[in-house]
PDB file of C-alpha atoms in Angstrom:
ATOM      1  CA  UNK A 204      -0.931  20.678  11.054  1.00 53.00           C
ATOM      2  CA  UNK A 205      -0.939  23.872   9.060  1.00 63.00           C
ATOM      3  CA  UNK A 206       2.007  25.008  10.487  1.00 67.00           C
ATOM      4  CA  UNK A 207       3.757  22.118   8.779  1.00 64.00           C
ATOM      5  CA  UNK A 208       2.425  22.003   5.856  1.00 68.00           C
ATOM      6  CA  UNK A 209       3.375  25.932   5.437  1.00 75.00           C
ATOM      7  CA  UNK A 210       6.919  25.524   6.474  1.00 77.00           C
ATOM      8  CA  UNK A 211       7.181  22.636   4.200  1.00 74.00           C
ATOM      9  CA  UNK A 212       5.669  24.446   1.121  1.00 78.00           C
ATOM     10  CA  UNK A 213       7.689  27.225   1.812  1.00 83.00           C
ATOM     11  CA  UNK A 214      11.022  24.885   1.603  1.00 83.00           C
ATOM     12  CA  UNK A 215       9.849  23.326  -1.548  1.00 81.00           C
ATOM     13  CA  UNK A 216       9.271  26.719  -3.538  1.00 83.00           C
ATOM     14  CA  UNK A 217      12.099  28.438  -2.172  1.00 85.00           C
ATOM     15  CA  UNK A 218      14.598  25.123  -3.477  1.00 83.00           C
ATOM     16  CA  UNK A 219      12.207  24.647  -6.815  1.00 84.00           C
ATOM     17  CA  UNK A 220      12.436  28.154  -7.078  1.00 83.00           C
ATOM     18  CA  UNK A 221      16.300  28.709  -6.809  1.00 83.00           C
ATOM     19  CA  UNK A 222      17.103  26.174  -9.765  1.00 82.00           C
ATOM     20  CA  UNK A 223      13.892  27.553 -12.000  1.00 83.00           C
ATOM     21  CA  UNK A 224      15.613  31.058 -11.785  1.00 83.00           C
ATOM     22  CA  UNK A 225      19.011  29.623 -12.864  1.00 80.00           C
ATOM     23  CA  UNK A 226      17.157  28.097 -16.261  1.00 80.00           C
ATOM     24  CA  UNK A 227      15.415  30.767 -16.529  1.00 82.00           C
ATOM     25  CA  UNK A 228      18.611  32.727 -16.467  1.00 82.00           C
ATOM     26  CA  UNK A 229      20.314  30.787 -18.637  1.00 79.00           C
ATOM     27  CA  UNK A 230      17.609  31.078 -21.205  1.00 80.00           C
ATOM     28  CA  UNK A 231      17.932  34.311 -21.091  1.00 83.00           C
ATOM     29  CA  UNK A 232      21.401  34.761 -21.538  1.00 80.00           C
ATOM     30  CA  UNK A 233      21.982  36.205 -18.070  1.00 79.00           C
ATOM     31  CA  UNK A 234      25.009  34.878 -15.966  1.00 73.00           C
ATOM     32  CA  UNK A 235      23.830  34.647 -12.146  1.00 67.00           C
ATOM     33  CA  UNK A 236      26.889  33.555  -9.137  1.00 68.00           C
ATOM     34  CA  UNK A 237      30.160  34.160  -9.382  1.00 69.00           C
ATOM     35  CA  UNK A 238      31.786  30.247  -9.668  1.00 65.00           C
ATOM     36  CA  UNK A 239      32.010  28.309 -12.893  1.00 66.00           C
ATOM     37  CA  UNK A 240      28.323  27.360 -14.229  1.00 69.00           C
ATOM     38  CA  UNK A 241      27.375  23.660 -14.818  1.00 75.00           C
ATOM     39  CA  UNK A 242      26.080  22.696 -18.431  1.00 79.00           C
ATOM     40  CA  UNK A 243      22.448  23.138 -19.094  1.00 78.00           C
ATOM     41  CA  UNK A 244      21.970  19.667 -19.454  1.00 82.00           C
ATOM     42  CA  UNK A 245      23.072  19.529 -15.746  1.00 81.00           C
ATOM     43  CA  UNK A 246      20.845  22.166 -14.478  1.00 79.00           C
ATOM     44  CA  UNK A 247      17.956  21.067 -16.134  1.00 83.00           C
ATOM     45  CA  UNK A 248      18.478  17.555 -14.661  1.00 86.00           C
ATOM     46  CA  UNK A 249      19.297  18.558 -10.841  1.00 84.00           C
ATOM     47  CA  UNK A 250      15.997  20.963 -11.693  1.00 84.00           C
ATOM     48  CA  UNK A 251      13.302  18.551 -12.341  1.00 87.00           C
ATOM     49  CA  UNK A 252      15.217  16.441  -9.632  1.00 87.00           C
ATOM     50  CA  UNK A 253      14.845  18.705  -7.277  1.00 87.00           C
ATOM     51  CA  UNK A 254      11.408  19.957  -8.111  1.00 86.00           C
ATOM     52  CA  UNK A 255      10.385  16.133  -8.488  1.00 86.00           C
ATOM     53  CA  UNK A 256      11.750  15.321  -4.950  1.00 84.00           C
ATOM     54  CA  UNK A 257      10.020  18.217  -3.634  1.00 82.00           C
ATOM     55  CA  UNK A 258       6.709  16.809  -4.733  1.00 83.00           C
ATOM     56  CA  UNK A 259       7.304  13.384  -3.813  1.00 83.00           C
ATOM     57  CA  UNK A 260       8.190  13.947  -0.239  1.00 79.00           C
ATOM     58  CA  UNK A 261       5.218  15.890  -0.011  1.00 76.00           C
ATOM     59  CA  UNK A 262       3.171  13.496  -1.144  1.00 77.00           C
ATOM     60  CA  UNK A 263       4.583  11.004   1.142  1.00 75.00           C
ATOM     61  CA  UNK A 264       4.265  13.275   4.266  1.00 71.00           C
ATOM     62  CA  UNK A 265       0.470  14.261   3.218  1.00 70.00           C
ATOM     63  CA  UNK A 266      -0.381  10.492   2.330  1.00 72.00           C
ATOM     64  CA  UNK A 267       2.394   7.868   3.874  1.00 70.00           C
ATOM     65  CA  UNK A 268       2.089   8.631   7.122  1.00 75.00           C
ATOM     66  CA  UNK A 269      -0.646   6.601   8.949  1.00 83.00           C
ATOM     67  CA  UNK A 270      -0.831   5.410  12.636  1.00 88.00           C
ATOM     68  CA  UNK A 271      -3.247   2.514  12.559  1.00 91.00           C
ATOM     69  CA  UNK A 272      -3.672   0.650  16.468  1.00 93.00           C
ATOM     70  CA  UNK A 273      -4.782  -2.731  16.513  1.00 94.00           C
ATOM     71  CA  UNK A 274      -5.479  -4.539  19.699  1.00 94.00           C
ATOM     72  CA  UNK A 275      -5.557  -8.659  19.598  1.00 94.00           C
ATOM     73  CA  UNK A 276      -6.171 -11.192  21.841  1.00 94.00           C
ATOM     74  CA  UNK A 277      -2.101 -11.971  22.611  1.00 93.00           C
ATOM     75  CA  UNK A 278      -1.220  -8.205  22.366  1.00 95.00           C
ATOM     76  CA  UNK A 279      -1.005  -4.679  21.360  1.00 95.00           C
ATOM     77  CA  UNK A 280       0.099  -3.517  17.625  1.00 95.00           C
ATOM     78  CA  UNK A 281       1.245   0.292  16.990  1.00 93.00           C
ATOM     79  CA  UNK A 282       1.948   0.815  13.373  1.00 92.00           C
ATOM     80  CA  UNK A 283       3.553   4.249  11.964  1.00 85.00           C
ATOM     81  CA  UNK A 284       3.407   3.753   8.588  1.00 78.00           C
ATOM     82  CA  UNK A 285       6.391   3.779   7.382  1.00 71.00           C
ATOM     83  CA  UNK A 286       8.809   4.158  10.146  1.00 74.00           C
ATOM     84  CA  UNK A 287       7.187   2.077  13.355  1.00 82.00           C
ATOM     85  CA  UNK A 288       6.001  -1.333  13.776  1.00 88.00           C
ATOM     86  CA  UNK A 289       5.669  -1.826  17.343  1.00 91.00           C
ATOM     87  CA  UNK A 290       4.160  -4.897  18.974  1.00 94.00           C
ATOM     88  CA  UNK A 291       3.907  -5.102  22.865  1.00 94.00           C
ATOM     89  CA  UNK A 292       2.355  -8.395  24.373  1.00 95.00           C
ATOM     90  CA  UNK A 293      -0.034  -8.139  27.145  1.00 94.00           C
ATOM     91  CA  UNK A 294       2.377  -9.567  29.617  1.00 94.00           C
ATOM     92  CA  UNK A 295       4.784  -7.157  29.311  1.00 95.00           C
ATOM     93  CA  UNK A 296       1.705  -4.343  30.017  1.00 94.00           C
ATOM     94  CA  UNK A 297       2.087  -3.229  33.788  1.00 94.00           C
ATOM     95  CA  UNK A 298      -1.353  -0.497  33.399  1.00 95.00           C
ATOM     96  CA  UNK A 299      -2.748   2.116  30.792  1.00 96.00           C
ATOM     97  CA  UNK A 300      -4.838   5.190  30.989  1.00 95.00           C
ATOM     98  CA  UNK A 301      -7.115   7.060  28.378  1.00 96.00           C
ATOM     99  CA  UNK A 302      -6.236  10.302  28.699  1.00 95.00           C
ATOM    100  CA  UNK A 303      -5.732  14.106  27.212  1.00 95.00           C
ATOM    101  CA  UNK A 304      -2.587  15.309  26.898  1.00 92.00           C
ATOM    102  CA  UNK A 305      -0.912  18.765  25.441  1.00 91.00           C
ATOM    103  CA  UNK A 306       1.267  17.366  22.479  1.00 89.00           C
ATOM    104  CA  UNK A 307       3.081  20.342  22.570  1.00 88.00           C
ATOM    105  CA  UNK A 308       4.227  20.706  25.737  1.00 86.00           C
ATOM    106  CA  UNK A 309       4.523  17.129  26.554  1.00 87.00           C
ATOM    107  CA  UNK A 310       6.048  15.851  23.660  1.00 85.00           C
ATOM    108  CA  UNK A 311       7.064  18.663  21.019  1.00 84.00           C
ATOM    109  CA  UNK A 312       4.142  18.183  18.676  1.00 84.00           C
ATOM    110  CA  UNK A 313       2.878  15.531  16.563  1.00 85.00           C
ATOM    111  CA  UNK A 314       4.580  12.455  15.065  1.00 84.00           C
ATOM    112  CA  UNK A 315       6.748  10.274  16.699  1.00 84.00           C
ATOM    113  CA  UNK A 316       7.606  12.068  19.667  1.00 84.00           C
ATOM    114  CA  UNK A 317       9.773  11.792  22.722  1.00 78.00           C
ATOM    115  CA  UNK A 318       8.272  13.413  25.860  1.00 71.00           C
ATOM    116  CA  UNK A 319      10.488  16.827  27.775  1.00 70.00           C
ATOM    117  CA  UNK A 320      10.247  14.769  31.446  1.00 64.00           C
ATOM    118  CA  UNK A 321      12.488  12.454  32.971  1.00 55.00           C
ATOM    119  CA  UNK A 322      10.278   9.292  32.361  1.00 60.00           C
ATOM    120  CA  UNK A 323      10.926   9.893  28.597  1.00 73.00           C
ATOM    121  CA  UNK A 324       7.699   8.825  27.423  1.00 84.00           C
ATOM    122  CA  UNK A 325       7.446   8.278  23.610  1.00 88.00           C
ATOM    123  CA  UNK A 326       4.281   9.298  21.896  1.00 90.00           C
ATOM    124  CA  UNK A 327       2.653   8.174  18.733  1.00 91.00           C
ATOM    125  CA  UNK A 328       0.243  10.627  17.287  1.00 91.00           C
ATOM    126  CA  UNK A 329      -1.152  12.768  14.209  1.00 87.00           C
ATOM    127  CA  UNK A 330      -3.373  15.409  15.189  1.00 87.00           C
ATOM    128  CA  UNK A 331      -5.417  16.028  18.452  1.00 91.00           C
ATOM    129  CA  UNK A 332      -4.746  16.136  21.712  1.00 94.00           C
ATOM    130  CA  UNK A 333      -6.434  12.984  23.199  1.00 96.00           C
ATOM    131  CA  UNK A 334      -4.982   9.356  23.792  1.00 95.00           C
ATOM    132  CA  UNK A 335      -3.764   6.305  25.545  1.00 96.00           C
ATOM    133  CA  UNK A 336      -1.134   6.230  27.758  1.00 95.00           C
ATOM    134  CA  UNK A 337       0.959   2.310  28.540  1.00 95.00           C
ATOM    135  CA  UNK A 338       2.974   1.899  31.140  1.00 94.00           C
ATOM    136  CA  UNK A 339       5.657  -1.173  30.797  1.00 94.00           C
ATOM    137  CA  UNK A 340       6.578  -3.673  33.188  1.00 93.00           C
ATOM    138  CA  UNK A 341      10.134  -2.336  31.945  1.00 91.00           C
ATOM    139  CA  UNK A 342       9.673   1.073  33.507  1.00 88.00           C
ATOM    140  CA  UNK A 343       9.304   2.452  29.909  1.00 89.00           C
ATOM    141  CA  UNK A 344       5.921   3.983  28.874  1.00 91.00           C
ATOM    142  CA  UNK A 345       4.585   5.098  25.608  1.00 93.00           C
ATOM    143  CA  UNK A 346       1.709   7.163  24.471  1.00 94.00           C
ATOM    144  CA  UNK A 347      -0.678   6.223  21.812  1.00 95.00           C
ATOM    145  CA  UNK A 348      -2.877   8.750  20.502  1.00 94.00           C
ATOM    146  CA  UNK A 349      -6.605   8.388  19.399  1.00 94.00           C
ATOM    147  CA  UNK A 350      -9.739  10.206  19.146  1.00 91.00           C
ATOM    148  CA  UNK A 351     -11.329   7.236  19.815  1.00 94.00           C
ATOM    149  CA  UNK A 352      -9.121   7.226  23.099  1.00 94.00           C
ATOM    150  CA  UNK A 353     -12.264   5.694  25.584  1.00 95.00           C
ATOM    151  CA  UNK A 354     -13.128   2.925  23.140  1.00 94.00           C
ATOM    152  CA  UNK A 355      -9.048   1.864  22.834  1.00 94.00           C
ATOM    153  CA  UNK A 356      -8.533   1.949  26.265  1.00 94.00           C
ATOM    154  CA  UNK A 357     -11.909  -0.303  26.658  1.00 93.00           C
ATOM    155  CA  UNK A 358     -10.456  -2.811  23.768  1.00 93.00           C
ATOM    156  CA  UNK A 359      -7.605  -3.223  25.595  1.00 92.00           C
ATOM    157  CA  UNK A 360      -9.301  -3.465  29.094  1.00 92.00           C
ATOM    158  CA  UNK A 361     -11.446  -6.537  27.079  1.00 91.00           C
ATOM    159  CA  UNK A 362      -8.147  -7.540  26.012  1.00 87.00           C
ATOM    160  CA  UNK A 363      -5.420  -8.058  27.941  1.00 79.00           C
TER     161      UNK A 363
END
């Protein structure tokens, strides 16, 4: 998602940027704000920690996040890396549907999602528009997406 990745580089200069200015202010002799200034020891730390943070969650957002679907004999495994570990049995799997989907109208985007209509469907996805849908014996249903959304939905057909 572009869009993401722009807002999120934009956030990350504009706070690395705000603390570089102040040290480079301070190197310079020039007093910037109007309240008491913290040492330079103190801005250089909350600097790099805030430039170092910056990098680090965008590291983790570019390479942490992974949705990995495995179907097994007994049941169904969703995995968000690092936030979901969802396993649903086959008994407790009332039907299920490949299908496409609009991830922005349905469900807000990408990611772990909740759906905009009264059933309150959750969705797992990363990019696309394609996927499986699972309907509970619980009244609850959740979305998994996958480009591969035919071949899941035939796994689990083998499967369950």
């Amino acid at each position: 998602q572009v869009w993401l990745v722009a807002v999120l580089a934009f956030s990350g200069l504009a706070s690395s940027g705000v603390f570089l200015w102040g040290c480079f202010a301070r190197a310079a002799g020039v007093e910037w704000g109007s309240l008491p200034t913290m040492s330079t020891t103190a801005l250089i730390a909350t600097t790099v920690g805030v430039i170092g943070g910056n990098v680090l969650l965008g590291l983790g957002i570019c390479f942490g996040l992974k949705l990995t679907t495995r179907v097994y004999p007994s049941h169904l495994n969703i995995r968000f890396r690092p936030c979901v570990n969802k396993t649903v049995q086959w008994s407790e799997l009332s039907r299920f549907e490949a299908r496409t989907y609009d991830p922005i109208g349905e469900f807000g985007g990408w990611g772990i999602r909740y759906g905009f209509s009264a059933t309150d469907t959750r969705a797992f996805n990363v990019s696309g528009n394609k996927g499986v849908q699972f309907w509970l014996r619980d009244g609850s249903s959740f979305l998994v997406g996958s480009q591969r959304h035919f071949e899941l939905a035939s796994a689990v057909r083998a499967e369950s």
